[in-house]
Amino acid sequence: MPSVEDSSAGEFEEYFAARRDAVRRAAFLLCGDWYWADDLTQIAFVRLASGWHRVRDRAALDAFVRTCLVRAYLDETRRVWRRRERIQAELPDLAAADDNAETTTRRVVFAAALRQLAPRQRAVLVCRYYQGLDVAETAEALGCSAGTVKSQTAKALTRMRTLLNDPLPESGMQPLIALEGTP
């Protein structure tokens, strides 16, 4: 007869398999580096695994992982060695034969602009426009007030408009959503 721990481990494995890629993409939008995104994803799921036996409401798992991810990212940005590290990715000189150059260029430019935002502003934009959270849910994930979320969102959008030298649509962050297809 399977034990409670076996069924609990099986539930965690199912949840992990189903949500790993989405959490990793969100982590990438936060940090702009796939290796760091892997680390942040791992931290979020390790925190979930350590508290899995205490979870009563399985519907709240996404919110819990999101909160773990955002807080892990903000903790990492406060580390001295992270602030000194600068990620530089150079584009190849030649484009591939069958690529959609315009879409790819927009994604690269948008991702570069997103990386220039302050960590909390980037986290607010990812929570609000990529994960589709409202102000209250974003405030809960970041551990701040709703007013802080609103002000950080406004500042981040203004900065993005400046960096992109192009007004962003008022209805949302379509380039942020377009990054969904990245690995």
mmCIF file of C-alpha atoms in Angstrom, residues 5 9 29 34 89 114-115 131 138 144 176 179 183:
data_model
loop_
_atom_site.group_PDB
_atom_site.id
_atom_site.type_symbol
_atom_site.label_atom_id
_atom_site.label_comp_id
_atom_site.label_asym_id
_atom_site.label_seq_id
_atom_site.Cartn_x
_atom_site.Cartn_y
_atom_site.Cartn_z
ATOM 1 C CA GLU A 5 4.623 10.484 1.533
ATOM 2 C CA ALA A 9 5.854 13.152 -3.672
ATOM 3 C CA LEU A 29 11.885 37.844 -17.703
ATOM 4 C CA TRP A 34 18.695 31.693 -18.717
ATOM 5 C CA ALA A 89 25.121 38.778 -25.081
ATOM 6 C CA LEU A 114 13.717 45.303 -19.522
ATOM 7 C CA ARG A 115 17.145 44.401 -18.102
ATOM 8 C CA GLN A 131 1.704 36.783 -15.267
ATOM 9 C CA THR A 138 1.300 41.767 -7.273
ATOM 10 C CA CYS A 144 4.635 45.645 -0.533
ATOM 11 C CA LEU A 176 6.516 41.147 -22.754
ATOM 12 C CA LEU A 179 8.636 36.697 -24.952
ATOM 13 C CA PRO A 183 13.062 28.650 -24.504
#
